[in-house]
Short mmCIF file of C-alpha atoms and ligand atoms in Angstrom, two decimals:
data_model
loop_
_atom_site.label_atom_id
_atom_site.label_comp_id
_atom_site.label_asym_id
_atom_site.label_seq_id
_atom_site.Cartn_x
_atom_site.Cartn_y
_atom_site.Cartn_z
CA UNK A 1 107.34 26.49 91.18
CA UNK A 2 108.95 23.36 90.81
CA UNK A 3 111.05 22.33 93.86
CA UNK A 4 113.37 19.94 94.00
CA UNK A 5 114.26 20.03 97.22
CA UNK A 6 114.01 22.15 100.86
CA UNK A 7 116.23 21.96 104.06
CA UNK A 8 114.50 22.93 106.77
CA UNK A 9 116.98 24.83 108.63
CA UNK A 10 120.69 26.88 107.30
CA UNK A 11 122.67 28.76 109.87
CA UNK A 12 125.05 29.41 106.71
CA UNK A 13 123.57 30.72 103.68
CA UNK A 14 121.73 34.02 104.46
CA UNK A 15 123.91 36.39 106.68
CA UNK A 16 123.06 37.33 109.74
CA UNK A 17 119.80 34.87 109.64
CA UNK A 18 118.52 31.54 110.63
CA UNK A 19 116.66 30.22 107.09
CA UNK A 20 115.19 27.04 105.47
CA UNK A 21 116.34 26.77 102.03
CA UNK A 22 114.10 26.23 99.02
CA UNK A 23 115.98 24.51 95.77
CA UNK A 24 113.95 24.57 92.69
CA UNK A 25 114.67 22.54 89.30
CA UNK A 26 115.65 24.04 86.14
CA UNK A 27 118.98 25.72 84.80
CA UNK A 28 119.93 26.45 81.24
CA UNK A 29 123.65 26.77 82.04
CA UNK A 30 125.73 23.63 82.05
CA UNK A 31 128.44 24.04 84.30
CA UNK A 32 130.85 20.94 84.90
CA UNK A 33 131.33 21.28 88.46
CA UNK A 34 127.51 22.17 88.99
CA UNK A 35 126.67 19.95 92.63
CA UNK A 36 123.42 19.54 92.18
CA UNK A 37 122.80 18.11 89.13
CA UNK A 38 119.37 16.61 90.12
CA UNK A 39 118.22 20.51 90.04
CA UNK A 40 119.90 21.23 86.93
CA UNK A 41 117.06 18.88 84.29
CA UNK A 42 113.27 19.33 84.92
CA UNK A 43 112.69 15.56 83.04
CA UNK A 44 109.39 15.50 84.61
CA UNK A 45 107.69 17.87 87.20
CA UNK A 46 107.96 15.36 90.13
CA UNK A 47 109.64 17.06 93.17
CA UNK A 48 108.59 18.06 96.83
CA UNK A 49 105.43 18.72 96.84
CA UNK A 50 104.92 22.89 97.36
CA UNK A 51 102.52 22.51 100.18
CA UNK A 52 104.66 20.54 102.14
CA UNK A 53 107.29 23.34 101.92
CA UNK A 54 104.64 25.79 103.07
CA UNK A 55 103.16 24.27 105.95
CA UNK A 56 106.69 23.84 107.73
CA UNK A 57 107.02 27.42 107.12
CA UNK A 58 103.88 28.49 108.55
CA UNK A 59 104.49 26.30 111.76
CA UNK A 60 108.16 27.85 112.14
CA UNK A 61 107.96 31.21 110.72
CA UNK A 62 108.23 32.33 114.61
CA UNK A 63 111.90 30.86 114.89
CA UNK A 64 113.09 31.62 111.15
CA UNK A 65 114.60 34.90 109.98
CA UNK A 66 114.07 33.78 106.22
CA UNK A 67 113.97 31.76 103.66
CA UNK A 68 116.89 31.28 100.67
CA UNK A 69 115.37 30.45 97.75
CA UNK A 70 118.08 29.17 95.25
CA UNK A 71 118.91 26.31 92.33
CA UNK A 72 118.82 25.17 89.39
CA UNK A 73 117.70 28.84 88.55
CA UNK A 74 114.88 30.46 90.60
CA UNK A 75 114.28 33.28 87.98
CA UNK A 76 113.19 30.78 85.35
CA UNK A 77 110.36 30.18 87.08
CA UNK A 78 107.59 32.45 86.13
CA UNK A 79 105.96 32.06 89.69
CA UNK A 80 108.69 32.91 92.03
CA UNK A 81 106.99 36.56 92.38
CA UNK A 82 104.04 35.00 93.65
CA UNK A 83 106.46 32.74 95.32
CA UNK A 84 108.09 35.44 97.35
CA UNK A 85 104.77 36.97 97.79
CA UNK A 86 103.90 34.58 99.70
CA UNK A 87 107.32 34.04 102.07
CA UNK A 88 106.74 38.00 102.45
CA UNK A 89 103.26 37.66 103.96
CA UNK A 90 104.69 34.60 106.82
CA UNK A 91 106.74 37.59 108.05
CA UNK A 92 109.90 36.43 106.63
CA UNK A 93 112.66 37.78 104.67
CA UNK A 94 114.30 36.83 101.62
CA UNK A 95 117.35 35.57 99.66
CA UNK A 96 117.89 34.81 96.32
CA UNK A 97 120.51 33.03 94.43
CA UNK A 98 120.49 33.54 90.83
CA UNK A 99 123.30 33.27 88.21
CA UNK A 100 121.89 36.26 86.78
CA UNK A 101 119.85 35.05 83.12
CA UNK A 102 116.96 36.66 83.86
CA UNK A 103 117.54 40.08 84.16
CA UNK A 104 113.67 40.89 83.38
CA UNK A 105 112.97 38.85 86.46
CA UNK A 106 115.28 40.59 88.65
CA UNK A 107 114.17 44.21 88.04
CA UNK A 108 110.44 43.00 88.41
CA UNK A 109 111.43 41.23 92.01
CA UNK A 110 113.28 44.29 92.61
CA UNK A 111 110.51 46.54 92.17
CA UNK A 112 108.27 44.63 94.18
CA UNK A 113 110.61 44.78 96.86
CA UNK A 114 110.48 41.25 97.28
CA UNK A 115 113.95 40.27 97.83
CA UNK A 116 116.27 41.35 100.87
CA UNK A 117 119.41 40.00 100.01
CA UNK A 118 121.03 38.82 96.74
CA UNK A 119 123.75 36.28 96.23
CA UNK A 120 124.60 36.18 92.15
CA UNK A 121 127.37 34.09 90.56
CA UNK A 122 130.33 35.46 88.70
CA UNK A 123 131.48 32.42 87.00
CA UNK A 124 134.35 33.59 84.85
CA UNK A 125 135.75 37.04 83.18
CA UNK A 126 132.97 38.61 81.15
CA UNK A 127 135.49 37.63 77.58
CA UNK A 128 135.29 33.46 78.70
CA UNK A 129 132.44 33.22 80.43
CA UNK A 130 130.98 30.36 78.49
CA UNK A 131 133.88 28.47 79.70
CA UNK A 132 132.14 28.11 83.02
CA UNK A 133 128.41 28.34 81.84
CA UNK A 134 128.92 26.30 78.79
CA UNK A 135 125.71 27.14 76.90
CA UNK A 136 124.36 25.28 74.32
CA UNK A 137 125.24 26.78 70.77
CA UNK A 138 122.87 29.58 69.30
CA UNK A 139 122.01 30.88 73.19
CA UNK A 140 125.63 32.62 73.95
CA UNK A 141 123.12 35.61 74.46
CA UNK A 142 122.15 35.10 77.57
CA UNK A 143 126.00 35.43 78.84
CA UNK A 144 125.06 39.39 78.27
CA UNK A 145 122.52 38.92 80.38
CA UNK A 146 124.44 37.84 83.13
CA UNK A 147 126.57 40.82 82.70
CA UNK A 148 123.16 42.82 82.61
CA UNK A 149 121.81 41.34 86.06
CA UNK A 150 125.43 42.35 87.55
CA UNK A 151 124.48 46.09 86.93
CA UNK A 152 120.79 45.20 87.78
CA UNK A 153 121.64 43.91 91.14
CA UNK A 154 124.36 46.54 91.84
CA UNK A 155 121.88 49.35 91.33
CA UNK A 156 118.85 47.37 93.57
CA UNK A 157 119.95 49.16 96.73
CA UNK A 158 119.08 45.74 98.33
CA UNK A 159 122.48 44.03 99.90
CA UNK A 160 124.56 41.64 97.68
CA UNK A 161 127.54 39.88 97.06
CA UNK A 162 129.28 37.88 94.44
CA UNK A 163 130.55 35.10 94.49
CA UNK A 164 133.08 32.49 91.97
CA UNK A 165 133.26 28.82 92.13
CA UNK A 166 136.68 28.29 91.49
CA UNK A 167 137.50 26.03 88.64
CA UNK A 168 140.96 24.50 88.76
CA UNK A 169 142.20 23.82 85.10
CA UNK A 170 139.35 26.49 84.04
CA UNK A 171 140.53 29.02 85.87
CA UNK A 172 143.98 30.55 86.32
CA UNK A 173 145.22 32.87 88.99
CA UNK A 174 144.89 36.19 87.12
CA UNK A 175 141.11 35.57 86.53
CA UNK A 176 140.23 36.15 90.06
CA UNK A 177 142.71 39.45 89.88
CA UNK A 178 140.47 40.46 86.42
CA UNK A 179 136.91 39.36 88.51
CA UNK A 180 137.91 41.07 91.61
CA UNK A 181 138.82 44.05 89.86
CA UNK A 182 134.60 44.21 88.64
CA UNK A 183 134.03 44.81 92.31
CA UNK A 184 133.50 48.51 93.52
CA UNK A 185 134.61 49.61 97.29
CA UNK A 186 132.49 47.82 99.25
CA UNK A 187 131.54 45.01 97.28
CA UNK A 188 131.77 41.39 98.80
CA UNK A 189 133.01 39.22 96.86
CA UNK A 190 133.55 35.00 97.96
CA UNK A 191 135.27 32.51 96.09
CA UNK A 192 133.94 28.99 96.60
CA UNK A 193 136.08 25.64 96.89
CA UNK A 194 134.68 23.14 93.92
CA UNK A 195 133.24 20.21 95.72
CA UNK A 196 133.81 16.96 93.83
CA UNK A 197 131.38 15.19 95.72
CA UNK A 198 128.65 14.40 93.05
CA UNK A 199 129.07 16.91 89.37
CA UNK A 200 127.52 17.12 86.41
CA UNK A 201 129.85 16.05 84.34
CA UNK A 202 133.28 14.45 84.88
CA UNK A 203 135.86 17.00 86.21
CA UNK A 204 139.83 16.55 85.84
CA UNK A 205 141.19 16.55 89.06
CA UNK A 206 144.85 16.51 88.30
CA UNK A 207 144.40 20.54 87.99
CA UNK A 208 143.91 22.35 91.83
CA UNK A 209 144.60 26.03 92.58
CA UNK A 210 145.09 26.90 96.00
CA UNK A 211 142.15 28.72 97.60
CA UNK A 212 143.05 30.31 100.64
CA UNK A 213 146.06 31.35 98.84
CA UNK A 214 143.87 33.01 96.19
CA UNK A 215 142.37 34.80 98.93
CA UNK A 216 145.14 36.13 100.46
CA UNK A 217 146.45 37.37 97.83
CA UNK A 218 143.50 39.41 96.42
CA UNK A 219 142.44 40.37 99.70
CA UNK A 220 146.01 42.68 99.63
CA UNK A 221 144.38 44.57 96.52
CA UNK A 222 140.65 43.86 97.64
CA UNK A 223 139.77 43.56 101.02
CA UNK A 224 136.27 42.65 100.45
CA UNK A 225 137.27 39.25 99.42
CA UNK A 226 136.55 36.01 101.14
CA UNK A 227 136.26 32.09 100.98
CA UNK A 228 132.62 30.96 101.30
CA UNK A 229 131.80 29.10 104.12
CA UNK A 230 128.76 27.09 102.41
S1 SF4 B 1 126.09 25.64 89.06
FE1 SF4 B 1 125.63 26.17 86.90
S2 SF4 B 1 124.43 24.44 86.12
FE2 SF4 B 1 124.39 24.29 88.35
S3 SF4 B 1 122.54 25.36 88.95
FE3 SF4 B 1 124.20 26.86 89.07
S4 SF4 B 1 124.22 27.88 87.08
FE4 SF4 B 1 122.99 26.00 86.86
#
């Protein structure tokens, strides 16, 4: 694995749980409003070193519930099995972020049983989704397999949600109604605020859409929809 960076304790990202968070380097999707673009390049395979990361959690695993592992993309990495493996064996439980390209990876965790809770990104209506991703020309393919993991996830039988950064001057307000209406009974779905904080590339922000509005009003037609708290 290569890690780019760990936080040792999250009250936030895995429900219900009190986690560190692993980030590892590495995504081949290019989205503008992407907040950690450090995680996004691997230029060279400097990052925290691994053993660091698992000696905290072998001092702590008595006060953590689990450990998030999330991005970049942790599916790219051909070690997270092993990876997970080895949170498994401290005792703890896990949660992975993915935006869904490696839908191989994801039925091989699955059948491991080595995840207990999945988080996946649904950036923008299956017809524009390289609007968010933005893919380099020649790989549009693996935009089907983010529609792939969707199913892949849905049929796990391990919890999930969904969840859309929303994209002012990307996305409009009838996206969210066409996204939410992906969701079956039951589903949880979050939208995200953008955070302009530090992004990969330069984002226009002349363009806003109201959030908790957004909410609100898909919530009428979807009650399983919320605004993420992380
Ligand atoms: S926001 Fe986009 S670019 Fe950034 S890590 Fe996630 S999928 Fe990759």
């Amino acid at each position: 694995m290569i890690i780019g960076g760990f936080q040792k304790l999250s009250l936030v990202d895995f429900p219900g749980k009190v986690a560190s968070i692993v980030f590892t380097k590495g995504c081949v999707f290019r989205c503008a409003y992407c907040h950690n673009p450090e995680l996004v390049l691997i230029k060279d395979h400097t990052g925290i070193d691994e053993e660091e990361v698992w000696g905290y959690l072998k001092r702590r695993k008595s006060f953590l519930d689990g450990v998030c592992v999330t991005g970049g993309e942790p599916t790219l990495h051909k070690d997270l099995p092993h990876f997970l493996e080895r949170i498994k064996g401290l005792g703890l439980s896990v949660k992975l972020d993915t935006n869904g390209v490696t839908p191989a990876m994801l039925r091989a965790l699955v059948e491991k049983k080595l995840v207990d809770y999945f988080a996946m990104d649904l950036k923008h209506r299956w017809s524009r989704y390289g609007e968010v991703a933005a893919v380099s020309p020649g790989k549009e393919y693996l935009l089907d397999r983010c529609r792939e993991s969707f199913e892949v996830i849905r049929d796990s039988g391990i919890p999930y949600e969904w969840r859309t950064t929303v994209f002012p001057g990307v996305h409009a307000e009838d996206d969210f109604f066409e996204m939410a209406g992906y969701m079956k009974p039951g589903e949880k779905y979050y939208l995200q605020e953008i955070s302009y904080k530090k992004n990969l590339a330069p984002l226009d922000r002349s363009k806003s859409l109201d959030v908790p509005r957004l909410a609100k009003l898909l919530s009428a037609y979807y009650p399983k929809v919320d605004i993420a708290v992380r």
